[in-house]
């Protein structure tokens, strides 16, 4: 997938389908999170690394476009890249594929906050550096 | 809420929270659907009415902006309006409030398909008329 | 429903259905929790009351028997009673009905723990008394 | 794990946690299903194999005992065995481990039904034979 260095796979669970016989559209939002967590595990010490330093990453925006239905037991590849770090904020962009066919794409926006005060706080340098290396 | 004629309430379930101590962002996507279903029940014979005539309404796009965290047991008011019917397509716009404070807003896009062929099909006239009355 | 003093209603959400065209069996487990929360709201100051005093109620066992399928948009009545308080432990028993037809029944076991130490702690007297009144 | 020939791993998703900071108890019910699906993929042509022959496997009972909390990003091993095939019915037994520590155990009961009539139908011979081989 052009422009993406990272992907992780998900297998559509039966619990994630709905009475239309397809994966429910809210399931995709969870898969984007699964991809972010896998990305952080590979590149930045895991989301627990962020949390253990007293930060939380909030999700402030979600945008998904559904191009094709996904079905039970489909193996989907979720491509993710982290872009646009500035101050407390950063974004992810995504493309979800099934056998080289685009199933969905989208983006999310996030803000780093101090876990105790819930106030936005500058993205830690080590995180920005890890993302810069991952996206180089 | 300016510009909205319809709302329904949801009470944040414990199962909808996450380890950040707030409602998980994917839960909001489900609440938008709850609001669409309640809207159709009030205005257009229910979603089952659409399904029983051999149609399905697919969700082709979801966009949510999160302005404030929602918490367990919060009573949220989900305002919804149906806009932009054209051919097989229509949209919903939403605002989620807690005691007159904006918690989130967003929109979804949908396409009516024939349930057996899964091909887009013109929004039925009775549905377009029901929406026109609801949004008048 | 014989032997139950309390019930709350849930409307089956589309997101709670699966590709069998019925409510997914894990959704019922969430509805039992919805009923416990509603029970506590009515009888014991709400689950937030328990949490605000430094306690958490853990779920240590879940048992559900499914007698009939539930469908999208079904209105289900979840009957719940709290029984067997002893030390840190208590149970709930449930029956889920649709128009006087038994859809599912089951029980859950719970333990009160100190929220900071996560160690079991005696059910607070005010809680035991509220339950005794509710089940009288 | 004594008596089990099959296991599959799950990584606890952030969306599966709750405001107690642990995996929500309903998430475990979904993981049991993930294990059944993986079991069928390995041993009996997959759940789609059952569905493509016009059968559905309904879940008629779920029982889970929670021994320890599971946390975000925990890697859990879900052991599963299929037992007690008789007529239209069969069961699964489960043990969920984290690094050789028992986190939860339980069982589920199932009934094979004809997908169109929803009536119980004898477990197909090829399925019974595949299970017999798997559990030998």
Coordinates of C-alpha atoms in Angstrom, one line a residue:
Chain A
X1 CA 0.0 0.0 0.0
X2 CA 1.6 3.2 -1.2
X3 CA 2.8 5.6 1.5
X4 CA 2.3 3.1 4.4
X5 CA 5.2 1.4 6.2
X6 CA 3.1 -0.4 8.8
X7 CA 0.1 -2.8 8.8
X8 CA -1.5 -5.3 11.1
X9 CA -4.1 -8.0 10.3
X10 CA -7.5 -8.6 11.9
X11 CA -9.8 -11.5 11.3
X12 CA -13.4 -10.5 11.3
X13 CA -15.1 -12.0 14.4
X14 CA -18.6 -13.3 14.3
X15 CA -19.5 -11.0 17.2
X16 CA -18.5 -8.1 14.9
X17 CA -21.0 -8.9 12.2
X18 CA -24.6 -7.7 12.2
X19 CA -28.0 -8.7 10.8
X20 CA -27.1 -7.4 7.4
X21 CA -24.6 -10.3 7.3
X22 CA -21.6 -8.0 7.2
X23 CA -19.2 -6.5 9.7
X24 CA -20.9 -3.7 11.6
X25 CA -19.5 -0.3 10.7
X26 CA -18.6 0.4 14.4
X27 CA -16.2 -2.6 14.3
X28 CA -14.0 -0.8 11.9
X29 CA -13.4 1.9 14.5
X30 CA -12.2 -0.7 16.9
X31 CA -9.8 -2.2 14.2
X32 CA -8.3 1.3 13.7
X33 CA -7.5 1.3 17.4
X34 CA -6.0 -2.2 17.2
X35 CA -3.8 -0.9 14.4
X36 CA -2.7 2.1 16.4
X37 CA -1.8 -0.1 19.4
X38 CA 0.1 -2.5 17.2
X39 CA 1.9 0.4 15.6
X40 CA 3.0 1.8 19.0
X41 CA 4.1 -1.7 20.1
X42 CA 6.3 -1.9 17.1
X43 CA 7.6 1.6 17.1
X44 CA 7.3 3.3 20.4
X45 CA 7.4 0.9 23.3
X46 CA 3.6 0.2 23.2
X47 CA 0.6 2.3 24.3
X48 CA 1.4 1.1 27.9
X49 CA 4.7 3.0 27.5
X50 CA 2.7 6.2 27.0
X51 CA 0.3 5.4 29.9
X52 CA 3.1 4.4 32.3
X53 CA 4.7 7.9 31.8
X54 CA 1.4 9.5 33.0
X55 CA 0.0 10.3 29.6
X56 CA -3.2 9.3 27.8
X57 CA -3.9 9.6 24.1
X58 CA -7.5 10.7 23.6
X59 CA -9.3 10.2 20.3
X60 CA -10.8 13.6 19.3
X61 CA -12.0 12.7 15.8
X62 CA -12.8 9.6 13.7
X63 CA -13.6 9.5 10.0
X64 CA -14.2 6.2 8.1
X65 CA -15.3 5.7 4.6
X66 CA -16.7 2.3 3.8
X67 CA -16.0 1.2 0.2
X68 CA -16.8 -2.5 0.4
X69 CA -18.5 -4.8 2.9
X70 CA -16.4 -7.0 5.1
X71 CA -17.6 -10.4 6.1
X72 CA -17.2 -12.9 8.9
X73 CA -13.8 -14.6 9.0
X74 CA -12.3 -12.1 6.4
X75 CA -8.7 -11.4 6.9
X76 CA -8.2 -7.7 6.7
X77 CA -5.0 -5.8 6.5
X78 CA -5.1 -2.5 8.4
X79 CA -2.5 0.0 7.1
X80 CA -1.7 2.9 9.4
X81 CA 0.6 5.8 9.5
X82 CA 1.1 8.5 12.1
X83 CA 1.2 12.0 10.7
X84 CA 1.0 15.7 11.7
X85 CA 2.5 15.8 15.2
X86 CA 2.2 19.4 16.4
X87 CA 2.0 20.4 20.0
X88 CA -0.3 18.0 21.8
X89 CA -1.9 16.7 18.7
X90 CA -1.3 14.0 16.0
X91 CA -3.2 12.0 13.4
X92 CA -3.4 8.6 12.0
X93 CA -4.4 7.7 8.4
X94 CA -5.6 4.3 7.5
X95 CA -6.4 2.0 4.6
X96 CA -8.1 -1.4 5.2
X97 CA -7.5 -3.9 2.5
X98 CA -8.7 -7.4 1.7
X99 CA -6.6 -9.2 -0.9
X100 CA -5.4 -5.9 -2.4
X101 CA -8.9 -4.5 -2.6
X102 CA -9.7 -1.3 -0.6
X103 CA -12.4 -2.1 1.9
X104 CA -12.3 1.2 3.9
X105 CA -10.1 4.2 4.6
X106 CA -10.1 7.0 7.1
X107 CA -8.3 9.0 9.7
X108 CA -8.3 9.7 13.4
X109 CA -7.1 12.7 15.4
X110 CA -5.6 12.5 18.9
X111 CA -4.5 14.6 21.7
X112 CA -2.0 13.7 24.4
X113 CA -3.2 14.7 27.8
X114 CA -1.8 14.4 31.3
X115 CA -3.5 11.4 32.8
X116 CA -4.2 13.1 36.1
X117 CA -5.2 16.6 35.0
X118 CA -6.7 15.6 31.6
X119 CA -5.1 18.7 30.1
X120 CA -3.4 18.7 26.7
X121 CA 0.4 18.3 27.0
X122 CA 3.1 18.4 24.4
X123 CA 3.7 15.1 22.6
X124 CA 6.8 13.7 24.4
X125 CA 10.0 14.0 22.4
X126 CA 10.8 10.3 22.5
X127 CA 7.3 9.6 20.9
X128 CA 7.8 12.2 18.2
X129 CA 11.2 10.7 17.4
X130 CA 9.9 7.2 17.3
X131 CA 7.2 8.2 14.9
X132 CA 9.7 10.2 12.7
X133 CA 11.8 7.0 12.4
X134 CA 8.8 4.8 11.7
X135 CA 7.5 7.1 8.9
X136 CA 11.0 7.8 7.4
Chain B
X1 CA -30.6 22.3 19.7
X2 CA -30.9 24.7 16.7
X3 CA -31.9 23.0 13.5
X4 CA -32.8 19.6 15.0
X5 CA -36.4 18.4 15.3
X6 CA -35.6 15.0 16.8
X7 CA -33.6 13.6 19.6
X8 CA -33.3 10.4 21.7
X9 CA -31.5 9.8 25.0
X10 CA -29.0 7.2 25.8
X11 CA -27.5 6.3 29.2
X12 CA -23.8 5.4 29.0
X13 CA -23.5 1.7 29.9
X14 CA -20.6 0.4 32.0
X15 CA -19.7 -1.9 29.1
X16 CA -19.3 1.2 26.9
X17 CA -16.5 2.7 29.0
X18 CA -12.8 1.9 28.7
X19 CA -9.7 2.0 30.8
X20 CA -9.4 5.7 30.4
X21 CA -12.5 5.9 32.6
X22 CA -14.6 7.4 29.8
X23 CA -17.0 6.2 27.2
X24 CA -15.0 4.5 24.4
X25 CA -15.0 6.5 21.2
X26 CA -16.5 3.6 19.2
X27 CA -19.6 3.6 21.5
X28 CA -20.6 7.0 20.0
X29 CA -20.8 5.4 16.6
X30 CA -23.4 2.9 18.0
X31 CA -25.4 5.7 19.7
X32 CA -25.6 7.5 16.3
X33 CA -27.2 4.3 15.0
X34 CA -29.5 4.1 18.0
X35 CA -30.7 7.7 17.1
X36 CA -31.2 6.8 13.4
X37 CA -33.3 3.8 14.4
X38 CA -35.4 5.9 16.9
X39 CA -35.8 8.6 14.2
X40 CA -37.1 6.0 11.7
X41 CA -39.4 4.5 14.3
X42 CA -40.9 7.9 15.0
X43 CA -41.1 9.2 11.4
X44 CA -40.9 6.4 8.8
X45 CA -42.4 3.1 10.2
X46 CA -39.1 2.0 11.7
X47 CA -36.0 0.5 10.2
X48 CA -37.8 -2.9 10.0
X49 CA -40.2 -1.1 7.6
X50 CA -37.4 -0.5 5.2
X51 CA -36.0 -4.0 5.7
X52 CA -39.4 -5.6 5.2
X53 CA -39.7 -4.0 1.8
X54 CA -36.5 -5.7 0.7
X55 CA -34.2 -2.7 1.3
X56 CA -31.1 -2.3 3.5
X57 CA -29.6 1.0 4.4
X58 CA -25.8 0.7 4.4
X59 CA -23.5 3.0 6.2
X60 CA -20.9 4.3 3.8
X61 CA -19.2 7.0 5.9
X62 CA -18.9 7.9 9.6
X63 CA -17.5 11.1 11.0
X64 CA -17.4 12.0 14.7
X65 CA -15.7 14.8 16.5
X66 CA -15.3 14.4 20.2
X67 CA -15.5 17.7 22.2
X68 CA -15.8 16.4 25.7
X69 CA -15.5 13.0 27.4
X70 CA -18.7 11.1 28.3
X71 CA -18.8 9.1 31.5
X72 CA -20.5 6.0 32.8
X73 CA -24.2 6.6 33.6
X74 CA -24.2 10.0 31.8
X75 CA -27.6 10.7 30.2
X76 CA -26.8 12.0 26.7
X77 CA -29.2 13.5 24.2
X78 CA -28.5 12.5 20.6
X79 CA -30.0 15.0 18.2
X80 CA -30.3 13.7 14.6
X81 CA -31.6 15.1 11.3
X82 CA -31.8 13.4 7.9
X83 CA -30.5 15.5 5.0
X84 CA -29.5 15.4 1.4
X85 CA -31.6 12.6 0.0
X86 CA -30.5 12.2 -3.7
X87 CA -30.9 9.0 -5.7
X88 CA -29.9 6.1 -3.4
X89 CA -28.1 8.3 -0.9
X90 CA -28.9 10.3 2.2
X91 CA -27.0 11.6 5.3
X92 CA -27.6 12.2 8.9
X93 CA -26.2 15.0 11.0
X94 CA -25.8 14.7 14.8
X95 CA -25.1 16.6 17.9
X96 CA -24.7 14.8 21.2
X97 CA -25.4 16.9 24.3
X98 CA -25.1 16.5 28.1
X99 CA -27.1 19.1 30.0
X100 CA -26.8 21.6 27.1
X101 CA -23.1 21.1 26.7
X102 CA -21.9 19.7 23.3
X103 CA -20.2 16.4 23.8
X104 CA -19.7 15.3 20.2
X105 CA -21.0 16.0 16.7
X106 CA -20.7 14.3 13.4
X107 CA -22.4 12.9 10.3
X108 CA -23.0 9.6 8.5
X109 CA -23.7 8.8 4.9
X110 CA -25.9 6.0 3.8
X111 CA -27.0 4.2 0.6
X112 CA -30.2 2.3 0.1
X113 CA -29.5 -1.1 -1.5
X114 CA -31.7 -3.9 -2.7
X115 CA -31.3 -6.5 0.1
X116 CA -30.9 -9.4 -2.3
X117 CA -28.7 -7.9 -5.0
X118 CA -26.9 -5.4 -2.7
X119 CA -27.1 -2.9 -5.5
X120 CA -27.9 0.8 -4.8
X121 CA -31.6 1.6 -5.4
X122 CA -33.5 4.8 -5.3
X123 CA -34.7 5.9 -1.9
X124 CA -38.4 4.9 -1.8
X125 CA -40.8 7.8 -2.2
X126 CA -42.6 7.1 1.0
X127 CA -39.3 7.3 2.9
X128 CA -38.3 10.6 1.2
X129 CA -41.8 12.0 2.0
X130 CA -41.6 10.9 5.6
X131 CA -38.2 12.6 6.0
X132 CA -39.4 15.7 4.3
X133 CA -42.3 15.9 6.8
X134 CA -39.9 15.2 9.7
X135 CA -37.5 17.9 8.8
X136 CA -40.1 20.5 7.7
Chain C
X1 CA -42.6 -12.4 36.7
X2 CA -42.8 -14.5 39.8
X3 CA -40.3 -13.6 42.5
X4 CA -39.0 -10.5 40.9
X5 CA -39.7 -7.0 42.1
X6 CA -37.6 -5.1 39.6
X7 CA -37.3 -4.9 35.8
X8 CA -35.9 -2.6 33.2
X9 CA -36.4 -2.6 29.4
X10 CA -33.9 -2.8 26.6
X11 CA -34.5 -2.3 22.9
X12 CA -32.2 -4.6 20.9
X13 CA -29.8 -2.4 18.9
X14 CA -28.8 -3.2 15.4
X15 CA -25.1 -3.2 16.5
X16 CA -26.1 -6.0 18.9
X17 CA -27.2 -8.4 16.2
X18 CA -25.0 -10.8 14.3
X19 CA -24.9 -12.5 10.9
X20 CA -27.3 -15.1 12.1
X21 CA -29.9 -12.3 12.1
X22 CA -30.4 -12.5 15.8
X23 CA -29.0 -10.7 18.9
X24 CA -25.5 -11.9 19.6
X25 CA -25.3 -14.0 22.7
X26 CA -22.7 -11.7 24.3
X27 CA -25.2 -8.8 24.1
X28 CA -27.3 -10.5 26.7
X29 CA -24.4 -10.3 29.2
X30 CA -24.3 -6.5 28.7
X31 CA -28.1 -6.3 29.2
X32 CA -27.7 -8.1 32.6
X33 CA -25.3 -5.3 33.6
X34 CA -27.7 -2.7 32.3
X35 CA -30.3 -4.2 34.6
X36 CA -27.9 -4.3 37.6
X37 CA -27.1 -0.6 37.1
X38 CA -30.8 0.3 36.8
X39 CA -31.5 -1.8 40.0
X40 CA -28.8 0.1 41.9
X41 CA -30.1 3.4 40.6
X42 CA -33.5 2.6 41.9
X43 CA -32.6 1.0 45.2
X44 CA -29.1 1.9 46.3
X45 CA -28.0 5.3 45.1
X46 CA -26.6 4.0 41.9
X47 CA -23.4 2.2 41.0
X48 CA -21.6 5.5 41.1
X49 CA -22.6 5.6 44.8
X50 CA -20.7 2.4 45.4
X51 CA -17.7 3.6 43.4
X52 CA -17.7 7.0 45.0
X53 CA -17.2 5.3 48.4
X54 CA -14.0 3.6 47.1
X55 CA -15.6 0.2 46.2
X56 CA -15.8 -1.6 42.9
X57 CA -18.2 -4.6 42.3
X58 CA -16.4 -7.2 40.3
X59 CA -18.2 -9.8 38.3
X60 CA -16.8 -13.2 39.2
X61 CA -19.2 -15.5 37.3
X62 CA -21.8 -15.2 34.5
X63 CA -24.3 -17.9 33.5
X64 CA -26.9 -17.4 30.8
X65 CA -29.3 -19.8 29.2
X66 CA -30.8 -18.8 25.9
X67 CA -34.3 -20.1 25.3
X68 CA -35.4 -18.1 22.3
X69 CA -33.6 -15.8 19.8
X70 CA -34.0 -12.1 20.3
X71 CA -34.2 -9.9 17.2
X72 CA -33.3 -6.3 16.2
X73 CA -35.7 -3.8 17.7
X74 CA -37.3 -6.3 20.1
X75 CA -38.3 -4.7 23.4
X76 CA -37.0 -7.0 26.1
X77 CA -37.8 -6.8 29.8
X78 CA -34.9 -7.8 32.0
X79 CA -36.1 -8.9 35.5
X80 CA -33.4 -8.8 38.2
X81 CA -33.1 -9.7 41.8
X82 CA -30.2 -9.4 44.2
X83 CA -29.7 -12.5 46.4
X84 CA -27.2 -14.2 48.7
X85 CA -25.3 -11.3 50.2
X86 CA -22.6 -12.9 52.4
X87 CA -19.3 -11.3 53.3
X88 CA -17.9 -9.6 50.2
X89 CA -20.1 -11.6 47.8
X90 CA -23.6 -11.3 46.3
X91 CA -25.5 -12.7 43.3
X92 CA -28.1 -11.5 40.8
X93 CA -30.7 -13.7 39.2
X94 CA -32.3 -12.7 35.9
X95 CA -35.1 -13.5 33.5
X96 CA -35.4 -11.9 30.2
X97 CA -38.9 -11.7 28.7
X98 CA -40.5 -10.6 25.4
X99 CA -44.2 -10.2 25.7
X100 CA -44.4 -12.7 28.5
X101 CA -42.3 -15.3 26.7
X102 CA -39.0 -16.3 28.4
X103 CA -36.1 -15.4 26.1
X104 CA -33.2 -16.1 28.5
X105 CA -32.4 -16.5 32.2
X106 CA -29.3 -16.6 34.2
X107 CA -27.3 -15.4 37.2
X108 CA -24.1 -13.5 38.0
X109 CA -21.8 -13.6 41.0
X110 CA -20.1 -10.5 42.3
X111 CA -17.5 -9.5 44.8
X112 CA -17.1 -6.1 46.4
X113 CA -13.4 -5.0 46.4
X114 CA -11.6 -2.0 47.7
X115 CA -11.0 0.1 44.6
X116 CA -7.4 0.9 45.5
X117 CA -6.2 -2.5 46.9
X118 CA -8.5 -4.7 44.8
X119 CA -9.0 -6.9 47.8
X120 CA -12.4 -8.2 48.8
X121 CA -14.2 -6.2 51.4
X122 CA -17.4 -6.7 53.3
X123 CA -20.5 -5.5 51.4
X124 CA -21.3 -2.1 53.1
X125 CA -24.2 -2.2 55.5
X126 CA -26.2 0.5 53.6
X127 CA -26.0 -1.6 50.5
X128 CA -27.1 -4.8 52.3
X129 CA -30.0 -2.9 53.8
X130 CA -31.0 -1.3 50.5
X131 CA -31.1 -4.7 48.9
X132 CA -33.1 -6.2 51.8
X133 CA -35.7 -3.5 51.4
X134 CA -35.8 -3.9 47.6
X135 CA -36.3 -7.7 47.8
X136 CA -38.7 -7.6 50.7
Chain D
X1 CA -3.1 -27.2 29.8
X2 CA -4.2 -30.7 30.9
X3 CA -6.9 -32.2 28.7
X4 CA -6.8 -29.6 26.0
X5 CA -5.4 -30.2 22.5
X6 CA -6.2 -26.8 21.1
X7 CA -5.6 -23.1 22.0
X8 CA -5.6 -19.7 20.3
X9 CA -4.3 -16.4 21.5
X10 CA -6.0 -13.1 21.9
X11 CA -4.5 -9.7 22.7
X12 CA -6.8 -7.7 25.0
X13 CA -8.0 -4.7 23.0
X14 CA -8.4 -1.2 24.5
X15 CA -12.0 -1.2 23.4
X16 CA -12.5 -4.4 25.5
X17 CA -11.5 -2.7 28.8
X18 CA -13.9 -0.8 31.0
X19 CA -13.7 2.0 33.6
X20 CA -12.5 -0.5 36.3
X21 CA -9.3 -0.6 34.2
X22 CA -9.7 -4.3 33.3
X23 CA -11.1 -6.3 30.5
X24 CA -14.9 -6.1 30.6
X25 CA -16.5 -9.5 31.6
X26 CA -18.6 -9.6 28.3
X27 CA -15.3 -9.5 26.3
X28 CA -14.5 -13.0 27.5
X29 CA -17.7 -14.3 26.0
X30 CA -16.5 -13.0 22.6
X31 CA -13.1 -14.6 23.1
X32 CA -14.7 -18.0 23.7
X33 CA -16.4 -17.5 20.3
X34 CA -13.0 -16.5 18.7
X35 CA -11.6 -19.8 20.1
X36 CA -14.5 -21.9 18.7
X37 CA -14.1 -20.3 15.3
X38 CA -10.3 -20.9 15.3
X39 CA -11.0 -24.5 16.5
X40 CA -13.3 -25.1 13.6
X41 CA -10.9 -23.5 11.1
X42 CA -8.2 -25.9 12.3
X43 CA -10.3 -29.1 12.6
X44 CA -13.5 -28.9 10.6
X45 CA -13.2 -26.7 7.6
X46 CA -14.2 -23.5 9.4
X47 CA -17.5 -22.2 10.7
X48 CA -18.2 -21.0 7.1
X49 CA -18.1 -24.7 6.2
X50 CA -21.0 -25.4 8.6
X51 CA -22.9 -22.3 7.3
X52 CA -22.3 -23.1 3.7
X53 CA -24.0 -26.5 4.2
X54 CA -27.1 -24.8 5.4
X55 CA -26.5 -25.1 9.2
X56 CA -26.1 -22.6 11.9
X57 CA -24.6 -23.4 15.3
X58 CA -26.7 -21.5 18.0
X59 CA -25.3 -20.8 21.4
X60 CA -27.8 -22.0 24.0
X61 CA -25.8 -21.5 27.2
X62 CA -22.7 -19.6 28.4
X63 CA -21.0 -20.0 31.7
X64 CA -17.8 -18.1 32.6
X65 CA -16.0 -18.0 36.0
X66 CA -13.5 -15.1 36.3
X67 CA -10.5 -16.0 38.5
X68 CA -8.2 -13.0 37.8
X69 CA -8.6 -9.7 36.0
X70 CA -7.2 -9.4 32.5
X71 CA -5.7 -6.1 31.4
X72 CA -5.2 -4.1 28.2
X73 CA -2.6 -5.6 25.9
X74 CA -2.5 -8.9 27.9
X75 CA -1.8 -11.9 25.7
X76 CA -4.3 -14.5 26.7
X77 CA -4.3 -18.2 25.7
X78 CA -7.8 -19.5 25.2
X79 CA -7.8 -23.3 25.5
X80 CA -10.9 -25.0 24.0
X81 CA -12.2 -28.5 23.6
X82 CA -15.4 -29.8 22.0
X83 CA -17.3 -32.4 24.1
X84 CA -20.6 -34.2 24.4
X85 CA -21.9 -34.3 20.9
X86 CA -25.3 -35.9 21.0
X87 CA -28.1 -35.4 18.5
X88 CA -28.2 -31.7 17.6
X89 CA -26.2 -30.6 20.6
X90 CA -22.6 -30.2 21.6
X91 CA -20.5 -28.3 24.2
X92 CA -17.2 -26.5 24.5
X93 CA -15.1 -26.3 27.6
X94 CA -12.5 -23.5 28.0
X95 CA -9.7 -22.3 30.1
X96 CA -8.1 -18.9 29.6
X97 CA -4.5 -18.5 30.8
X98 CA -2.0 -15.7 31.0
X99 CA 1.5 -17.0 31.4
X100 CA 0.4 -20.3 33.0
X101 CA -2.0 -18.6 35.4
X102 CA -5.7 -19.4 35.1
X103 CA -7.6 -16.2 34.3
X104 CA -11.0 -17.7 33.6
X105 CA -12.8 -20.9 32.7
X106 CA -16.2 -21.9 31.5
X107 CA -18.3 -23.8 29.0
X108 CA -20.8 -23.1 26.3
X109 CA -23.7 -25.3 24.9
X110 CA -24.7 -25.2 21.3
X111 CA -27.4 -26.6 19.0
X112 CA -27.1 -27.2 15.3
X113 CA -30.1 -25.9 13.4
X114 CA -31.2 -25.8 9.8
X115 CA -30.5 -22.3 8.7
X116 CA -33.8 -21.8 6.9
X117 CA -36.2 -23.5 9.3
X118 CA -34.2 -22.8 12.5
X119 CA -35.1 -26.3 13.7
X120 CA -32.6 -28.5 15.5
X121 CA -30.9 -31.0 13.2
X122 CA -28.5 -33.8 13.9
X123 CA -24.8 -32.7 14.0
X124 CA -23.5 -33.7 10.6
X125 CA -21.3 -36.9 10.6
X126 CA -18.3 -35.1 9.1
X127 CA -18.4 -32.6 11.9
X128 CA -18.7 -35.3 14.6
X129 CA -15.8 -37.2 13.0
X130 CA -13.6 -34.1 12.8
X131 CA -14.2 -33.4 16.5
X132 CA -13.5 -37.0 17.4
X133 CA -10.1 -36.7 15.6
X134 CA -9.4 -33.4 17.2
X135 CA -10.1 -34.6 20.7
X136 CA -8.4 -38.0 20.3

